[in-house]
Coordinates of C-alpha atoms and ligand atoms in Angstrom, one line a residue:
M7 CA -11.2 13.0 24.2
T8 CA -15.0 13.2 24.0
T9 CA -15.8 15.6 26.9
A10 CA -14.1 18.5 28.4
T11 CA -15.2 21.1 31.2
A12 CA -13.7 24.7 30.9
P13 CA -10.3 25.2 32.4
A14 CA -10.3 25.9 36.1
P15 CA -7.8 28.8 36.3
A16 CA -5.2 28.9 39.1
A17 CA -5.3 31.8 41.7
D18 CA -1.3 32.8 40.6
A19 CA 1.3 31.5 39.1
S20 CA 3.1 30.2 42.2
E21 CA -0.3 28.0 43.0
A22 CA -0.4 27.2 39.4
A23 CA 3.2 25.4 39.5
T24 CA 1.4 22.8 42.5
L25 CA -2.0 22.0 41.3
A26 CA -0.9 18.9 39.7
A27 CA 1.9 18.2 42.4
R28 CA -0.6 18.6 45.4
R29 CA -3.0 16.3 43.4
I30 CA -0.1 13.7 43.3
A31 CA 1.0 14.6 46.6
G32 CA -2.5 13.7 48.1
L33 CA -2.3 10.3 46.3
G34 CA 0.8 9.3 48.6
A35 CA 2.5 5.9 47.8
R36 CA -0.6 4.9 45.3
V37 CA 0.8 6.8 42.6
R38 CA 2.3 4.9 40.0
P39 CA 4.3 7.2 37.7
C40 CA 4.5 6.6 33.8
G41 CA 4.9 8.7 30.5
L42 CA 2.2 9.3 28.3
Y43 CA 3.2 6.7 25.5
D44 CA 4.8 3.8 27.6
A45 CA 3.0 0.6 28.7
L46 CA 0.9 2.3 31.5
G47 CA 0.2 5.7 29.8
A48 CA -0.3 4.3 26.3
P49 CA -3.9 3.4 26.8
L50 CA -5.0 6.3 28.6
Y51 CA -3.5 8.7 25.7
Q52 CA -5.6 6.3 23.6
D53 CA -8.7 6.6 25.1
L54 CA -8.5 10.2 25.1
A55 CA -7.7 10.5 21.1
T56 CA -9.9 12.3 19.0
Y57 CA -10.6 11.1 15.4
D58 CA -13.0 14.0 13.9
D59 CA -11.2 16.9 14.6
P60 CA -9.9 19.9 12.7
E61 CA -6.3 18.6 12.5
T62 CA -7.1 15.4 11.4
R63 CA -9.5 16.7 8.7
A64 CA -6.8 18.8 7.6
L65 CA -4.1 16.4 7.4
L66 CA -6.1 14.3 5.3
S67 CA -7.7 16.7 2.8
G68 CA -4.0 18.2 2.2
V69 CA -2.9 14.6 1.5
R70 CA -6.1 14.2 -0.8
T71 CA -4.5 16.8 -3.1
A72 CA -2.0 14.2 -4.7
P73 CA -1.9 10.4 -4.8
G74 CA 0.6 8.0 -3.6
P75 CA 2.1 6.6 -0.1
V76 CA 2.0 8.3 3.0
L77 CA 4.7 8.4 5.4
D78 CA 3.2 9.3 9.0
L79 CA 5.4 10.1 11.7
A80 CA 5.1 9.6 15.4
A81 CA 2.2 7.9 14.4
G82 CA 1.1 6.4 17.8
A83 CA -1.8 4.2 17.7
G84 CA -2.8 5.8 14.2
R85 CA -5.0 8.7 14.5
F86 CA -4.2 9.5 11.1
T87 CA -2.7 6.0 9.8
L88 CA -6.0 4.6 10.2
P89 CA -8.2 7.0 8.4
L90 CA -5.4 7.3 5.4
L91 CA -5.7 3.3 5.2
A92 CA -9.4 3.3 5.1
G93 CA -9.4 5.9 2.4
G94 CA -7.4 3.8 0.3
R95 CA -3.8 4.9 0.8
E96 CA -0.4 2.6 1.4
V97 CA 0.7 4.2 4.8
T98 CA 4.1 3.5 6.8
A99 CA 3.7 4.4 10.6
L100 CA 6.7 5.1 12.2
D101 CA 6.6 5.7 15.9
L102 CA 9.4 5.2 18.8
S103 CA 7.1 3.8 21.3
A104 CA 6.2 -0.2 21.1
D105 CA 3.4 0.3 23.5
M106 CA 1.8 3.2 21.3
L107 CA 2.5 0.9 17.7
D108 CA 0.9 -2.4 20.1
L109 CA -2.2 -0.2 20.2
L110 CA -2.0 0.7 16.4
R111 CA -1.4 -2.9 15.7
S112 CA -4.4 -4.2 17.8
E113 CA -6.6 -1.8 15.9
L114 CA -5.1 -3.1 12.5
A115 CA -5.8 -6.7 13.7
K116 CA -9.3 -5.6 13.4
A117 CA -9.2 -4.1 10.1
P118 CA -10.1 -5.6 6.7
A119 CA -7.1 -7.5 5.6
S120 CA -7.1 -5.4 2.4
M121 CA -6.4 -2.3 4.7
R122 CA -4.0 -4.1 6.9
S123 CA -1.9 -5.3 3.8
R124 CA -1.6 -1.4 2.8
C125 CA 0.2 -0.8 6.5
T126 CA 4.0 -1.0 7.2
V127 CA 4.7 -0.5 10.7
V128 CA 8.3 0.5 12.1
Q129 CA 9.3 1.3 15.3
G130 CA 12.2 4.2 14.9
D131 CA 13.1 7.5 15.8
M132 CA 11.7 10.1 13.8
S133 CA 15.0 12.2 14.2
A134 CA 17.2 9.2 12.9
F135 CA 15.4 7.0 10.3
A136 CA 16.6 5.2 7.2
L137 CA 13.3 3.6 5.1
G138 CA 15.2 3.5 1.8
R139 CA 12.2 5.0 -0.1
R140 CA 10.7 8.0 -0.7
F141 CA 7.0 9.2 -0.5
P142 CA 4.9 12.4 -1.8
H143 CA 3.4 12.9 1.6
I144 CA 4.9 13.2 4.9
L145 CA 2.7 13.9 8.1
L146 CA 3.9 15.0 11.5
G147 CA 0.6 15.7 12.9
T148 CA -0.2 16.3 16.8
T149 CA 2.1 19.0 17.1
S150 CA 4.7 16.3 18.3
L151 CA 7.8 18.2 16.6
S152 CA 7.6 19.5 19.8
L153 CA 9.1 16.3 21.4
L154 CA 12.1 16.7 20.3
D155 CA 15.3 19.1 21.0
A156 CA 16.9 21.2 18.4
A157 CA 19.5 18.3 17.7
G158 CA 16.2 15.8 17.4
R159 CA 14.5 18.4 15.1
A160 CA 18.0 19.1 12.8
G161 CA 17.9 15.0 12.5
L162 CA 14.5 14.9 11.6
Y163 CA 14.6 17.7 8.5
R164 CA 17.6 15.6 7.4
C165 CA 15.2 12.4 7.3
V166 CA 12.7 14.0 5.9
L167 CA 14.5 15.7 2.8
D168 CA 15.9 12.2 2.3
H169 CA 12.6 10.4 2.3
L170 CA 10.5 13.3 0.4
A171 CA 9.9 12.5 -3.0
D172 CA 10.4 15.0 -5.9
G173 CA 7.3 17.8 -5.4
G174 CA 6.4 15.9 -2.2
R175 CA 4.8 17.7 0.4
F176 CA 6.0 17.5 4.4
R177 CA 2.7 18.6 6.8
L178 CA 3.3 19.5 10.3
T179 CA 1.4 21.1 12.8
A180 CA 2.8 23.6 15.6
L181 CA 1.3 24.7 18.8
E182 CA 1.6 28.0 20.5
R183 CA -0.2 29.6 23.2
G184 CA -3.5 31.4 21.6
D185 CA -4.6 33.2 25.0
D186 CA -2.6 36.3 26.2
D187 CA -4.1 36.6 29.3
G188 CA -4.9 32.9 30.3
P189 CA -3.8 31.2 33.7
D190 CA -0.1 29.6 33.8
E191 CA -2.0 26.5 34.7
T192 CA -5.2 24.6 33.4
A193 CA -7.3 21.5 35.3
V194 CA -9.8 20.3 33.2
R195 CA -12.1 16.8 33.5
V196 CA -12.1 15.0 30.4
T197 CA -14.3 11.6 29.7
G198 CA -12.6 9.2 27.4
A199 CA -14.1 7.0 24.6
G200 CA -14.4 4.0 27.1
G201 CA -16.3 6.4 29.9
T202 CA -13.6 7.0 32.1
V203 CA -13.2 10.6 33.6
Y204 CA -9.7 11.8 33.8
E205 CA -8.1 15.1 35.4
L206 CA -5.7 16.8 33.1
Y207 CA -3.6 19.4 34.3
E208 CA -1.3 21.7 32.0
H209 CA 1.2 24.1 33.4
W210 CA 2.4 26.5 30.1
P211 CA 3.2 30.1 31.3
A212 CA 2.8 32.3 28.6
G213 CA 6.4 32.7 26.4
A214 CA 7.6 29.6 28.4
D215 CA 9.8 27.2 26.2
G216 CA 7.8 24.3 27.5
R217 CA 4.6 23.1 29.2
S218 CA 4.0 20.1 31.5
V219 CA 1.0 17.7 31.3
T220 CA -0.3 15.7 33.8
L221 CA -2.9 12.9 33.6
L222 CA -4.9 10.8 36.1
P223 CA -8.0 9.0 36.5
A224 CA -10.5 11.6 38.3
D225 CA -12.2 9.2 40.6
P226 CA -9.9 6.4 41.8
P227 CA -11.2 3.8 43.7
A228 CA -11.4 4.7 47.8
D229 CA -9.0 2.0 48.7
D230 CA -5.1 1.8 48.5
S231 CA -4.7 0.4 45.0
P232 CA -2.3 2.0 42.3
V233 CA -3.2 5.0 40.5
T234 CA -1.7 5.4 37.1
V235 CA -0.5 9.4 36.7
C236 CA 1.3 10.3 33.3
T237 CA 3.4 13.2 33.0
D238 CA 5.1 14.5 30.0
R239 CA 7.1 17.6 29.8
V240 CA 7.4 19.1 26.1
G241 CA 9.2 21.8 24.3
V242 CA 7.2 24.8 22.7
I243 CA 8.4 25.8 19.2
G244 CA 5.5 28.1 17.4
P245 CA 5.2 28.7 13.6
D246 CA 7.3 31.6 13.1
V247 CA 10.7 30.1 14.7
L248 CA 9.6 26.8 12.9
E249 CA 9.2 28.5 9.4
A250 CA 12.8 29.8 10.2
E251 CA 14.2 26.7 11.4
L252 CA 12.7 24.3 8.6
A253 CA 14.2 27.2 5.8
A254 CA 17.4 27.0 7.2
A255 CA 17.4 23.2 6.9
G256 CA 16.3 23.1 3.5
L257 CA 12.1 22.9 3.5
T258 CA 10.3 26.2 2.3
V259 CA 7.1 26.5 4.1
L260 CA 4.3 26.9 1.3
T261 CA 1.3 27.8 3.4
R262 CA 0.0 28.3 7.0
E263 CA -3.2 27.3 7.9
L264 CA -4.6 28.4 11.3
L265 CA -7.0 25.1 12.7
T266 CA -8.1 26.8 15.9
P267 CA -10.6 29.7 16.5
P268 CA -8.8 32.6 17.6
G269 CA -8.0 33.2 21.3
E270 CA -8.0 29.5 21.9
R271 CA -5.2 28.6 24.4
H272 CA -3.6 25.9 22.2
R273 CA -3.5 27.4 18.8
V274 CA -2.3 25.0 16.3
T275 CA -1.0 26.0 12.9
L276 CA -0.7 23.5 9.9
L277 CA 2.2 24.1 7.8
T278 CA 3.0 22.6 4.1
T279 CA 6.6 22.4 3.1
E280 CA 8.3 21.3 0.5
A281 CA 12.1 20.8 -0.6
T282 CA 13.7 24.1 -1.2
R283 CA 14.5 24.2 -5.1
Ligands
LIG14 C1 1.0 13.2 20.8 S1 1.4 11.6 20.1 C2 0.7 11.4 18.7 C3 0.1 10.3 18.1 C4 -0.5 10.0 17.0 N1 0.0 10.8 15.8 C5 -2.1 11.1 17.4 O1 -2.0 12.0 16.8 O2 -2.9 10.4 18.3 C6 3.0 11.6 19.8 C7 3.9 10.4 19.8 O3 5.2 10.7 19.4 C8 5.7 9.4 19.7 N2 7.4 9.5 19.8 C9 7.9 10.2 20.6 N3 9.3 10.7 20.6 C10 9.6 10.2 19.2 C11 10.8 10.0 18.3 N4 11.8 10.6 18.6 N5 10.7 9.2 17.1 C12 9.3 8.7 16.7 N6 7.8 9.0 17.7 C13 8.1 9.5 18.9 C14 4.9 8.8 20.8 O4 5.6 7.5 20.9 C15 3.3 9.3 20.5 O5 3.0 7.8 19.8

């Protein structure tokens, strides 16, 4: 994501719930609905991906503390995989979405052969995978844990323990609301790397157990052509709940690092964990 305007607060909660819905309703039959990671949505998601951000830097510097291969879970188009490969690591990139992995494969096709040869791309479910090997580093960034329900998270923790080498580290990020009195819904305009301007709506009342995201081009042509509208609803699991859940599953949190400035709406925490001894 290259630029963003300040969030526009909605007047009240009832209006907030309808901002994105009203925008979609205004487009009528032109709407082509999709998810954020499918064939229509993946290119939009990728256009907005950031590479030099605090989360990427923190995950990469964590990995630098020990040598060895990395398992990048929910790797998508390779926001972490690609810099890890560039830094000389062997990386297994696992993701459920064939469309996101296609984007990764096309990035790999442009990369030097030496980099490509160190990457294994796996289409799989992070809550149920068996790769038959162990890794000193397992990553789950972009707060993607929130894409799983409780049963999915339990499966993920089991799989992580089955794939973590002795003394290995599982690093993951958690998202919670960091503004106490912010609006329920925000609407921002963001410009993708390709120059397209998007409208990004997020409906996330304080204390809610989930948030809804809607993404669409801000200035579709003034004709009857289809407009891609990506929507996603994901759960919210803050670091305190997560730490307790990880402990119950056999993963001890060694450190917690706040990656965002105080008061920011999206409060992101990096948890570094190891298998409980
Ligand atoms: C927020 S994106 C993050 C992608 C990438 N790590 C990044 O930072 O750009 C979430 C990713 O999780 C993937 N995903 C969703 N559910 C999954 C699952 N059960 N197992 C593996 N990947 C999943 C999606 O396809 C998507 O690529």
